[in-house]
Short mmCIF file of C-alpha atoms in Angstrom, two decimals:
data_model
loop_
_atom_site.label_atom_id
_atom_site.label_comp_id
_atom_site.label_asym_id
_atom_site.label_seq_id
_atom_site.Cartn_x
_atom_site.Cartn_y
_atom_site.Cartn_z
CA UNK A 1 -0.32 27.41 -17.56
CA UNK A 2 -0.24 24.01 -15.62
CA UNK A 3 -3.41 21.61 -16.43
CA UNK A 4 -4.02 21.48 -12.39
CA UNK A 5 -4.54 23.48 -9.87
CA UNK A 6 -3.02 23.27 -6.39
CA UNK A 7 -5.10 23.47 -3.39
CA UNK A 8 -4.31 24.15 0.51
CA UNK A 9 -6.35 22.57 2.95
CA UNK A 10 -6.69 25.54 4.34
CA UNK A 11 -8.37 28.75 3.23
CA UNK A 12 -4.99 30.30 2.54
CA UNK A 13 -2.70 29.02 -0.82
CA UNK A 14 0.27 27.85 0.70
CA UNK A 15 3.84 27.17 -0.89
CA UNK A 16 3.76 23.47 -2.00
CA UNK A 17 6.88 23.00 -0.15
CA UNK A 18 6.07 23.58 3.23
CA UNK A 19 7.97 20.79 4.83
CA UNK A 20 11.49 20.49 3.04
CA UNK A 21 13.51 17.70 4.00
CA UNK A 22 17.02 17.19 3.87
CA UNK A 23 19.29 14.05 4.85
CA UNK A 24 20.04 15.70 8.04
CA UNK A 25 16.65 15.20 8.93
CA UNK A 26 15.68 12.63 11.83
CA UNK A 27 13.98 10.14 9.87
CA UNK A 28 16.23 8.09 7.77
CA UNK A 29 15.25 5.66 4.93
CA UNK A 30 16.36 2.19 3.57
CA UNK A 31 16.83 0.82 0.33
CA UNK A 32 16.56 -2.65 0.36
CA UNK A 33 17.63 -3.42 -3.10
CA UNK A 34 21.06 -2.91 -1.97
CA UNK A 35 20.34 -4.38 2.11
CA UNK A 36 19.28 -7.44 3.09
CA UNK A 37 16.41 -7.95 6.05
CA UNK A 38 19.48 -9.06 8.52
CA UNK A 39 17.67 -6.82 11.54
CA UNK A 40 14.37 -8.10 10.88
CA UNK A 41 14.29 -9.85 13.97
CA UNK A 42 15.49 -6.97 16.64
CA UNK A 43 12.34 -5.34 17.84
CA UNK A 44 14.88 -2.42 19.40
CA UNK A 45 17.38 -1.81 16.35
CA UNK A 46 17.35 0.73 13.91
CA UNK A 47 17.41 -0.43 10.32
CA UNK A 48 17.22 2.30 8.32
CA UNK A 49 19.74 4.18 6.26
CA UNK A 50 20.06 7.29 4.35
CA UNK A 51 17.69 8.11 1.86
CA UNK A 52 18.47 6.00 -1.72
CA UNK A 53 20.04 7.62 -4.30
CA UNK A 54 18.95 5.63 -7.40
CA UNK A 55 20.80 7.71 -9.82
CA UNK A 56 24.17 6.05 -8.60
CA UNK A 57 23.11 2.40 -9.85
CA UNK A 58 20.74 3.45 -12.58
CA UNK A 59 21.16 0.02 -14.10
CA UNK A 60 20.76 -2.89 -11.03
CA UNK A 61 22.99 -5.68 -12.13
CA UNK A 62 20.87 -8.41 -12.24
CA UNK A 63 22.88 -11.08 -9.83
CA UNK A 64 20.32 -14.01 -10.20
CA UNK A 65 20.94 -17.31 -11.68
CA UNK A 66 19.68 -17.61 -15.93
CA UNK A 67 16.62 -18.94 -15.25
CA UNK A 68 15.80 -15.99 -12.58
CA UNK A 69 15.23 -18.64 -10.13
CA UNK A 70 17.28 -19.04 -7.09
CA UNK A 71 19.37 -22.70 -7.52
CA UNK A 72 18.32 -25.28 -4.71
CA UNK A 73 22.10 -25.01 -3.22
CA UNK A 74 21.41 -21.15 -2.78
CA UNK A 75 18.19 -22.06 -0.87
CA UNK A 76 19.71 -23.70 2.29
CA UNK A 77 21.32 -20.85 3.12
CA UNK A 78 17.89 -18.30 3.27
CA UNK A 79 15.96 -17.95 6.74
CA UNK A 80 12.29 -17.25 7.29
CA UNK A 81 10.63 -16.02 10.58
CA UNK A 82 7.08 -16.47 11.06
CA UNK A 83 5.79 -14.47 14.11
CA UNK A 84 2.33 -14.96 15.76
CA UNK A 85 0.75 -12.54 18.29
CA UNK A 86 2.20 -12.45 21.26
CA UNK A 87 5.44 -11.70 19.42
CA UNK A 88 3.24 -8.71 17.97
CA UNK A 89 2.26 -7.69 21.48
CA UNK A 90 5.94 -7.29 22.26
CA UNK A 91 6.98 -5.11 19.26
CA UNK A 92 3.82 -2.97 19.75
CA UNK A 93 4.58 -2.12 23.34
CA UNK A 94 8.59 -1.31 22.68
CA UNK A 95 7.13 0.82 19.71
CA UNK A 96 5.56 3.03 22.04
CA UNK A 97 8.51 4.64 23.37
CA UNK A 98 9.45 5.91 19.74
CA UNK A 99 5.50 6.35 19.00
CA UNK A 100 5.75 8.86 21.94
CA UNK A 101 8.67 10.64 20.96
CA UNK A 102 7.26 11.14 17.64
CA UNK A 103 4.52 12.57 18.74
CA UNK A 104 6.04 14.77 20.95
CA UNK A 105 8.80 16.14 18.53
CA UNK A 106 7.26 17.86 15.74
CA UNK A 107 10.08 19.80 14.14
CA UNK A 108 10.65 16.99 12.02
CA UNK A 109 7.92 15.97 9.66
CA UNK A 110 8.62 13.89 6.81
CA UNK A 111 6.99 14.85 3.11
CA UNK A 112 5.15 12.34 0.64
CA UNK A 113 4.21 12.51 -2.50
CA UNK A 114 1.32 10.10 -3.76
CA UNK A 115 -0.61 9.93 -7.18
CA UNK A 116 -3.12 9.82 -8.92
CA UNK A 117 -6.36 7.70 -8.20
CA UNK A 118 -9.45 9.15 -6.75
CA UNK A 119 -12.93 7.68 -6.59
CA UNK A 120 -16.43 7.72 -5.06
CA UNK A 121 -17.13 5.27 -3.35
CA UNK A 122 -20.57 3.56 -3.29
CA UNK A 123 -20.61 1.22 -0.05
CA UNK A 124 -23.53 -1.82 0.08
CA UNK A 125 -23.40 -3.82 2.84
CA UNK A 126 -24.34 -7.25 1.98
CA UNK A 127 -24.65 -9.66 5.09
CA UNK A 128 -26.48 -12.59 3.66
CA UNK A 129 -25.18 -13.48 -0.21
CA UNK A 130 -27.70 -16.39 -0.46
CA UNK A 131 -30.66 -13.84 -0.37
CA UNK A 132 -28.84 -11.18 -2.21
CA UNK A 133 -27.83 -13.30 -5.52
CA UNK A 134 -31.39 -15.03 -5.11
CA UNK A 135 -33.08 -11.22 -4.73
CA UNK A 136 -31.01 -10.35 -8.24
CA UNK A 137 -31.92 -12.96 -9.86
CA UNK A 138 -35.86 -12.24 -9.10
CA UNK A 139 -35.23 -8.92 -10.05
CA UNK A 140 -33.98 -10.09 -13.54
CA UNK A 141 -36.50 -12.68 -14.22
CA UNK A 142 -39.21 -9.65 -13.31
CA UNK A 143 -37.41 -7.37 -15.68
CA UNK A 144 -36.45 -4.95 -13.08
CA UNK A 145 -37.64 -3.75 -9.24
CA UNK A 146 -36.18 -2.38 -6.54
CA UNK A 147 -34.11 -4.48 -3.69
CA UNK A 148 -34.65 -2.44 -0.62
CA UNK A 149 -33.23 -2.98 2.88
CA UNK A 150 -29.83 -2.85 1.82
CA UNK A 151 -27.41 0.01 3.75
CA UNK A 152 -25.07 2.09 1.56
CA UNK A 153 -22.55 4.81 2.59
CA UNK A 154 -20.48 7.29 0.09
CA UNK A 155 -16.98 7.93 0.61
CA UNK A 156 -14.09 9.07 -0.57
CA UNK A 157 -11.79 6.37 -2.22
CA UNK A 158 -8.98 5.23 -4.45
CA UNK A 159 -5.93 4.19 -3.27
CA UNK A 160 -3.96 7.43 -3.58
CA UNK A 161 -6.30 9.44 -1.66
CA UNK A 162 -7.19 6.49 0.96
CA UNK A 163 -3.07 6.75 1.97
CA UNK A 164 -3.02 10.26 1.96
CA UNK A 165 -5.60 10.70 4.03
CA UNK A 166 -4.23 8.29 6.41
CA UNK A 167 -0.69 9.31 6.49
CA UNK A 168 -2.41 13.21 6.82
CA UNK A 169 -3.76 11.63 9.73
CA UNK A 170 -0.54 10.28 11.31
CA UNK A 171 0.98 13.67 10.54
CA UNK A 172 2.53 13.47 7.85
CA UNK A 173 3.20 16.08 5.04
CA UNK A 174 1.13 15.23 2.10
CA UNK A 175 1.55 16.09 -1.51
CA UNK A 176 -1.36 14.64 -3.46
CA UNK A 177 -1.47 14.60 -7.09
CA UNK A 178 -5.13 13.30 -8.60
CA UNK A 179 -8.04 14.19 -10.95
CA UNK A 180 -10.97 15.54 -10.36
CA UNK A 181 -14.67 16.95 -11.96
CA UNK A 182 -15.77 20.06 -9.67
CA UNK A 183 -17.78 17.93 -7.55
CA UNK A 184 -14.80 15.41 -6.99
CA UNK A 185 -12.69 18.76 -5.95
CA UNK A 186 -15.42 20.14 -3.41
CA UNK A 187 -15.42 16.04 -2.19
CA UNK A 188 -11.65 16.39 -1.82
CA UNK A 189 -11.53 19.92 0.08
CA UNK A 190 -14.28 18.84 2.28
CA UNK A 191 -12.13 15.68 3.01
CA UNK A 192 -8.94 17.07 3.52
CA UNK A 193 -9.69 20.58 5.11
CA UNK A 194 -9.06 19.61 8.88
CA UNK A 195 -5.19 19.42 7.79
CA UNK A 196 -4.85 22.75 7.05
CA UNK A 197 -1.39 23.24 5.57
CA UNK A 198 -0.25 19.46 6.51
CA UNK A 199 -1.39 18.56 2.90
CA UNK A 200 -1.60 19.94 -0.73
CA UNK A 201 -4.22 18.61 -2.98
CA UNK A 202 -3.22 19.22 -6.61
CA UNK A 203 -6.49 18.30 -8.74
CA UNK A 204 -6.44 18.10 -12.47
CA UNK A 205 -9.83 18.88 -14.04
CA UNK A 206 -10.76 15.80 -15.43
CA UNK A 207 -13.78 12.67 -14.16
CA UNK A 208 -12.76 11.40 -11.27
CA UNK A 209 -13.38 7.29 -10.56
CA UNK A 210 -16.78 6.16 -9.63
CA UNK A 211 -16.87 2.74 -8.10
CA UNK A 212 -19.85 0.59 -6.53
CA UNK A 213 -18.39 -1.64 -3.28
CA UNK A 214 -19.97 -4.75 -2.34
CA UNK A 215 -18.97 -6.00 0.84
CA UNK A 216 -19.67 -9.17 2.18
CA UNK A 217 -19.76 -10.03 6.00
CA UNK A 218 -19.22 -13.79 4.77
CA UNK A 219 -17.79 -14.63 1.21
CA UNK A 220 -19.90 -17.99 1.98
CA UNK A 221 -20.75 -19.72 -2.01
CA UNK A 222 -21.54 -22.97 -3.29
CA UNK A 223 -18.01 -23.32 -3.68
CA UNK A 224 -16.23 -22.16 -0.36
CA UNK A 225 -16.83 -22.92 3.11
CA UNK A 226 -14.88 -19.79 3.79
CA UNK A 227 -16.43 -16.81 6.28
CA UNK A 228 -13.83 -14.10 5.63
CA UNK A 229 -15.41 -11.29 4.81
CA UNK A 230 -14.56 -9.73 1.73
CA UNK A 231 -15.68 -7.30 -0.99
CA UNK A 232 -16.30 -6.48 -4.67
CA UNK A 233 -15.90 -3.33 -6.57
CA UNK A 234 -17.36 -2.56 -9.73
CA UNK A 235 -15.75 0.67 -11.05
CA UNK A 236 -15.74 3.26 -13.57
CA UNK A 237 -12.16 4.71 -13.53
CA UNK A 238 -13.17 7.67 -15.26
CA UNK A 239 -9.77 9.64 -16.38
CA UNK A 240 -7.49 7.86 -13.66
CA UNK A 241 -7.28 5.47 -16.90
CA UNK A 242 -5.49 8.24 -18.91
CA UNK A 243 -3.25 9.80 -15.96
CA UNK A 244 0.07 10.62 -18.20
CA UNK A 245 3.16 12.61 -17.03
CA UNK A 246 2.26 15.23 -19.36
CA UNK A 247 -0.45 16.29 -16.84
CA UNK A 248 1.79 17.14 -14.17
CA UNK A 249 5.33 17.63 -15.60
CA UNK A 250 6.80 20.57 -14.53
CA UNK A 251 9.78 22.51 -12.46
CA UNK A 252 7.62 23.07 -9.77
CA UNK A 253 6.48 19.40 -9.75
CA UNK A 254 10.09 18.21 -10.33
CA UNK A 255 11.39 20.40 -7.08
CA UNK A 256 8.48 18.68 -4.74
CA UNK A 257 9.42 15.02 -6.01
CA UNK A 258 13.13 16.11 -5.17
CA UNK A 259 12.29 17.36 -1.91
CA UNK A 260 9.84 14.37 -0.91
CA UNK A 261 11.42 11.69 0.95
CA UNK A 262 9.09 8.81 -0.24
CA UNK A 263 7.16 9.14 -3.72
CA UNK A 264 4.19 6.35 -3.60
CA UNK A 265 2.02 5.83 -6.78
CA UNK A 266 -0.72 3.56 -6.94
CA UNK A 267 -3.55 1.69 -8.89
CA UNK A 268 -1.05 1.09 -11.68
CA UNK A 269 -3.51 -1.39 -13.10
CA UNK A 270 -6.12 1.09 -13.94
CA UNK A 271 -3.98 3.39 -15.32
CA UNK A 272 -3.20 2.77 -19.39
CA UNK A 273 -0.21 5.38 -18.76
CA UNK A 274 0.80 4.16 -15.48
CA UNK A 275 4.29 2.74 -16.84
CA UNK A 276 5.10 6.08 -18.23
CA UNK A 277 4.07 7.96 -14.97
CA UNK A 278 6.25 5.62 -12.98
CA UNK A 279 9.35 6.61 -15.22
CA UNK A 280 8.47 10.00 -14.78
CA UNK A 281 7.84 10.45 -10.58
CA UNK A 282 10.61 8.18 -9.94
CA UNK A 283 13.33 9.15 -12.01
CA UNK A 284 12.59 12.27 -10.56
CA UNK A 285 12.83 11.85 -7.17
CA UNK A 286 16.12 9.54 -7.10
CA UNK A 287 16.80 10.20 -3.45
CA UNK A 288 13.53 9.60 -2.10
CA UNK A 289 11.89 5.90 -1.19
CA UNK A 290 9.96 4.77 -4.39
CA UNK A 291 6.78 2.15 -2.97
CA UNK A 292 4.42 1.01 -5.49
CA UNK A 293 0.83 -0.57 -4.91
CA UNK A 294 -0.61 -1.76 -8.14
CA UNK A 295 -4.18 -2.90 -7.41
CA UNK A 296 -6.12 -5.67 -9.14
CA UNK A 297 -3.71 -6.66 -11.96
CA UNK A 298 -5.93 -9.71 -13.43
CA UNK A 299 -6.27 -8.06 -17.26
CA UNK A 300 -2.64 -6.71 -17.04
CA UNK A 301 -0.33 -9.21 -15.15
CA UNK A 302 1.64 -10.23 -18.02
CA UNK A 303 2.16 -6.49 -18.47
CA UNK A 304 3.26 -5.61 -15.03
CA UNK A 305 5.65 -8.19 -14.34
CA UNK A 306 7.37 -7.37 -17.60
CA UNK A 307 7.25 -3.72 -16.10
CA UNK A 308 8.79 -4.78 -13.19
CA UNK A 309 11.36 -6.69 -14.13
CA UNK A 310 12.67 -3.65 -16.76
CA UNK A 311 12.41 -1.36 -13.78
CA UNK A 312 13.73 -2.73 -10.78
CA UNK A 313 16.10 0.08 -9.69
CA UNK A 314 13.23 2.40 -9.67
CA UNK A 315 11.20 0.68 -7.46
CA UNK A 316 11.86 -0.19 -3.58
CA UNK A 317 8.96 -1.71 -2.31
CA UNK A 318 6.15 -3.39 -4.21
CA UNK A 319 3.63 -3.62 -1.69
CA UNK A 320 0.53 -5.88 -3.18
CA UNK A 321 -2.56 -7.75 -1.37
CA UNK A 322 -3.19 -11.60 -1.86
CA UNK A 323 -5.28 -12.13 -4.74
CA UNK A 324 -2.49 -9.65 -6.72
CA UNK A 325 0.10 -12.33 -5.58
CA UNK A 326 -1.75 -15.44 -6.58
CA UNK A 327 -2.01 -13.69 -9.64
CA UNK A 328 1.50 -13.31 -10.30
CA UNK A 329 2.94 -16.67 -9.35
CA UNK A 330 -0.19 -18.11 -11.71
CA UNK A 331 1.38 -15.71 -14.47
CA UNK A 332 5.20 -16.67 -13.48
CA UNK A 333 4.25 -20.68 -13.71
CA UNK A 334 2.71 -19.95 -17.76
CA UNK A 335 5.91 -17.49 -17.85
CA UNK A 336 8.30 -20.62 -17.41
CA UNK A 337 5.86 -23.23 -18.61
CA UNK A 338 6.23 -25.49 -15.81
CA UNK A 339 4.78 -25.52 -12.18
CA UNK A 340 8.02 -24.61 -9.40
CA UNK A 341 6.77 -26.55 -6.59
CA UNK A 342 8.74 -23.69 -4.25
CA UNK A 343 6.40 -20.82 -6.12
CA UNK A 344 2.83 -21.44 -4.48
CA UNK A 345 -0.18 -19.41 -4.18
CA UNK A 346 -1.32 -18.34 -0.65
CA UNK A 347 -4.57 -20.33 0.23
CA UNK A 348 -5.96 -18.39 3.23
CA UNK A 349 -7.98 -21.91 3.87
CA UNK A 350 -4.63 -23.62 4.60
CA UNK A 351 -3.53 -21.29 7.40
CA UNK A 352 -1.30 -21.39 9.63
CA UNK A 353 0.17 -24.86 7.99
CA UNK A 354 1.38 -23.34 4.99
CA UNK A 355 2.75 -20.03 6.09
CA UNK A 356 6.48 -21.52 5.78
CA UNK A 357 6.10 -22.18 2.22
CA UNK A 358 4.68 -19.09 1.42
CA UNK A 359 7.75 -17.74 2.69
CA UNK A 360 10.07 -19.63 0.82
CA UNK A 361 7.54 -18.75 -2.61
CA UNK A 362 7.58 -15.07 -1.32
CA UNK A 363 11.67 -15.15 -1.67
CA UNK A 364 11.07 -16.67 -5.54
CA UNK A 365 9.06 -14.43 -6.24
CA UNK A 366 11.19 -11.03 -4.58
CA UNK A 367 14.50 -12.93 -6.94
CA UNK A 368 12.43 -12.74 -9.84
CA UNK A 369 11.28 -9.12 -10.22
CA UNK A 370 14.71 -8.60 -8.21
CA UNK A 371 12.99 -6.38 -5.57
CA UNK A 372 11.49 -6.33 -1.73
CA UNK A 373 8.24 -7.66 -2.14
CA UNK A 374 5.48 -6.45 0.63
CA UNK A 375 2.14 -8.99 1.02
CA UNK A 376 -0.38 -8.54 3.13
CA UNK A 377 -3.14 -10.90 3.08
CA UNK A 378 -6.06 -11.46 5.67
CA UNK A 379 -4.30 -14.09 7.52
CA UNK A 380 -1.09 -12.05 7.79
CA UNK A 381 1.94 -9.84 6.08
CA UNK A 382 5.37 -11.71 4.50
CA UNK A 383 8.06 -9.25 3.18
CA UNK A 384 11.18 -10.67 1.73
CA UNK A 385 13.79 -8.94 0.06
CA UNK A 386 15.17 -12.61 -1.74
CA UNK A 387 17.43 -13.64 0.58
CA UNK A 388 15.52 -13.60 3.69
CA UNK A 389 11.71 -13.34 4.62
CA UNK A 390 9.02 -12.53 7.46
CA UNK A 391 5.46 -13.32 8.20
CA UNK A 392 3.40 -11.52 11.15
CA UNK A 393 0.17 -12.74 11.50
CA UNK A 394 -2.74 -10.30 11.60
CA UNK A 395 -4.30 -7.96 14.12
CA UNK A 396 -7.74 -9.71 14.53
CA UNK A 397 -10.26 -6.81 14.82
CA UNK A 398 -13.33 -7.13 18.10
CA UNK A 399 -15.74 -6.46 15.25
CA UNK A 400 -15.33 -5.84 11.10
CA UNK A 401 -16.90 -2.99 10.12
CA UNK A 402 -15.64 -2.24 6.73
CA UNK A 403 -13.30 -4.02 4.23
CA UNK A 404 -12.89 -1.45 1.59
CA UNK A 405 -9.62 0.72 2.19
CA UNK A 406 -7.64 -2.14 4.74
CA UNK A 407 -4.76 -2.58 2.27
CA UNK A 408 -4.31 1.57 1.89
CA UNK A 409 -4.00 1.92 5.39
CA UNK A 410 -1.54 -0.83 6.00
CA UNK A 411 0.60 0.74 3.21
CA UNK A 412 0.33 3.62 4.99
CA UNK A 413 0.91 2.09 8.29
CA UNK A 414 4.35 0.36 6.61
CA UNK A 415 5.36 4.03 4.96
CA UNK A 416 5.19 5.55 7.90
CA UNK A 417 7.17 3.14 10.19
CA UNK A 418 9.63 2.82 6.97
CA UNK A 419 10.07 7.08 7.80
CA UNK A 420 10.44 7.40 11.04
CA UNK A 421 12.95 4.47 11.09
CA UNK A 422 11.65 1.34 12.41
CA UNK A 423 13.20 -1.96 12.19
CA UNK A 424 11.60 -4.08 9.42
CA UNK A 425 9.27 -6.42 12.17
CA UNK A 426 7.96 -3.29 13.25
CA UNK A 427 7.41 -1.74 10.16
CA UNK A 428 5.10 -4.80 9.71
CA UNK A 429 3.45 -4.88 12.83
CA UNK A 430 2.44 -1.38 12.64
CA UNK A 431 1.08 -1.66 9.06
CA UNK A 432 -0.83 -4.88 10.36
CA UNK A 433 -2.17 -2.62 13.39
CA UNK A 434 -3.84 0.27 11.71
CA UNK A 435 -5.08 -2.09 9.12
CA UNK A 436 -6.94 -3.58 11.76
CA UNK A 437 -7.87 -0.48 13.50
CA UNK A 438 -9.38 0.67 10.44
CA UNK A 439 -11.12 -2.69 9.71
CA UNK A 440 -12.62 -2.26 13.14
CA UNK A 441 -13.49 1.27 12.46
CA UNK A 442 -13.31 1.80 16.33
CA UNK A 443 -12.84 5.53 16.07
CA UNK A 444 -14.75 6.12 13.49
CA UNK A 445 -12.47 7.55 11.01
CA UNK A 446 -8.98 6.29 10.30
CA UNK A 447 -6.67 6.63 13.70
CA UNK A 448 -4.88 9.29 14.40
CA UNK A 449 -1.25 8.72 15.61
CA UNK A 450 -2.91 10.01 19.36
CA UNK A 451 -5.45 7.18 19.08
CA UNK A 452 -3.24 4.68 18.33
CA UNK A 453 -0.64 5.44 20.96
CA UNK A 454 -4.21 5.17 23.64
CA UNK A 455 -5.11 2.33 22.14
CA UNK A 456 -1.59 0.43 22.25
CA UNK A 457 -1.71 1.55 26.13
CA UNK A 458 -5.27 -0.13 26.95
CA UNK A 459 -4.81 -2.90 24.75
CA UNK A 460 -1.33 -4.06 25.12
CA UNK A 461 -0.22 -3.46 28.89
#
């Protein structure tokens, strides 16, 4: 017998395969290990190939120089774009057109498989972090008391379940793999049951993540003038630490990896088995589009880009926020002993004057792990595949109403776009929008793909 159970949103079980796809479908996928970005800049083109088969170059010859650097000569020759909004506004509008015809054609629906994180989420909105660090500290000193006044919301989080619910939204089929205590699983039902059979939850009884959000209208310290807002988690993984393939591994889970046409696991960094369920999903699925979000890699970075670099042809996209960037170039300049002066964190303080040379770092970085690197910070995305790159700046929200979840939904945002065969500009673009959207929380609830074709009408004509 299997270790988890399978679950239909709706009251009735329901084959796990609902939606096959095949290449014949309408949707088409592209693997840019083996394709440059050389459409990035058509807002009309299609970009997008057949699905990857990563079984036919199982072993990515690595073409970069020695020192996994790319030589100064080699550097003249690479382009970056750097798009600000108006250019945005363009995209979005020509987007509608195939937004519509999505919408209206719903024979085709592409499948995706994502694992394995689920949490709780504890939300505390903190709008003054003067008075909140000063209240702690009293509380200390008094050995204990109560801080009242504060607002707090529970939701559902995690990055696996924050994209599937987003991409359930969009209409998308969803296989989602996680792990779950009873509670967790009624949390999960409740959560997902408006999709009837759009997704499949398959919960493994186990303790599901429990994290405490702090979010911070203005990041304002002693240290930084900065007013971004921003937020904290402190988090109790529960099993998602353990989450091996031996919990899943099966024929029936082998047959839905085969039949899904992108296979996205996340939280990597929270997960001590993570490397060995990345072998295990994507070697599985060699025909489907393999993305990867990490999360907060700050005890494992050495780790990961060692994992990375060892498993290249498994991976398409690694899609990763700013702090996880800074991260890695601080890791990659100890890793060669010497500061690059081309490899340079992004300093959100510095924008818009340094978004060239985080560009031309954002290259380095895609030639060293020798893979299409997605980063989306709160200024704006870059993706670069090592031989060209592209920066969109970001949607700026009317109002931000919650932090927690933005990155999720512009993975989701770029998975979907990536499906339904959008050029790589608007793949970004529409990432950057429903990260906004849900930053802004205008509807309440993540958008659905209705909402955001009413919203791109009133806001962008």
């Amino acid at each position: 017998m299997n270790p988890w159970t399978i679950v239909s949103s709706s009251p009735i079980l329901n084959s796990p395969n609902l939606f096959p796809c095949s290449p014949s479908s309408s949707f088409y996928h592209l693997s840019f290990s083996s394709k440059s970005l050389e459409r990035i800049f058509s807002s009309t083109d299609n970009d997008s190939f057949l699905r990857p088969d990563h079984n036919q170059n199982p072993h990515k010859e690595n073409t970069k120089p020695p020192d996994k650097m790319v030589k100064e000569e080699n550097r003249k020759t690479m382009t970056s774009q750097i798009f600000g909004n108006s250019h945005t506004h363009n995209i979005l509008r020509n987007l509608l057109v195939k937004l519509l015809d999505i919408k209206k054609d719903g024979n085709h629906q592409p499948q995706v498989t994502i694992l394995p994180d689920f949490f709780v989420d504890r939300i505390i909105e903190v709008s003054d972090y003067s008075l909140f660090m000063n209240d702690i500290q009293k509380k200390i000193v008094a050995r204990g008391g109560s801080m009242r006044g504060y607002s707090s919301l529970d939701i559902k989080g995690g990055n696996a379940v924050n994209m599937a619910y987003s991409l359930a939204k969009l209409d998308i089929h969803v296989e989602l793999f996680t792990i779950a205590d009873e509670i967790g699983s009624a949390i999960l039902q409740s959560v997902f049951l408006p999709f009837k059979t759009n997704v499949n939850l398959h919960i493994i009884k186990g303790k599901h993540g429990l994290s405490t959000v702090f979010e911070f209208s203005k990041s304002t310290t002693s240290s930084s003038s900065s007013s971004t807002p921003s937020n904290v988690m402190v988090s109790d993984v529960g099993d998602n630490d353990n989450f091996g393939p031996e919990l899943i591994e099966s024929q029936e889970v082998n047959m839905i990896l085969q039949s899904s046409d992108a296979v996205i696991m996340t939280n990597w960094a929270s997960n001590l088995r993570g490397t060995d369920l990345l072998d295990y999903v994507f070697t599985n699925s060699p025909r489907s589009v393999h993305f990867l979000d990490p999360a907060d890699i700050e005890r494992r970075c050495f780790e990961f880009i060692n994992v990375l670099e060892n498993r290249s042809n498994l991976v398409d996209f690694l899609s990763i926020n700013e702090n996880e960037y800074n991260l890695i170039i601080k890791a990659l300049e100890s890793i060669m002993g010497q500061k690059n002066s081309n490899l340079l964190v992004f300093d959100s303080n510095l924008y818009p004057d340094n978004t060239s040379a985080f560009c031309e770092s954002a290259k380095l970085l895609s030639n060293f792990i020798n893979l299409t690197v997605c980063i989306h910070t709160t200024r704006g995305s870059a993706i670069s595949d090592g031989h060209e790159s592209l920066f969109v700046d970001s949607i700026v929200p009317s109002k931000i109403d919650i932090v927690s979840g933005a990155g999720d939904s512009w993975d989701a945002g770029f998975i979907f776009g990536h499906l339904y065969g959008f050029t790589t500009i608007e793949k970004i673009c529409f990432a950057n929008l429903l990260s906004s959207l849900h930053v802004g929380n205008l509807f309440g609830d993540n958008p659905s793909l209705s909402e955001i074709i009413d919203f791109i009408k009133t806001s962008y004509f």
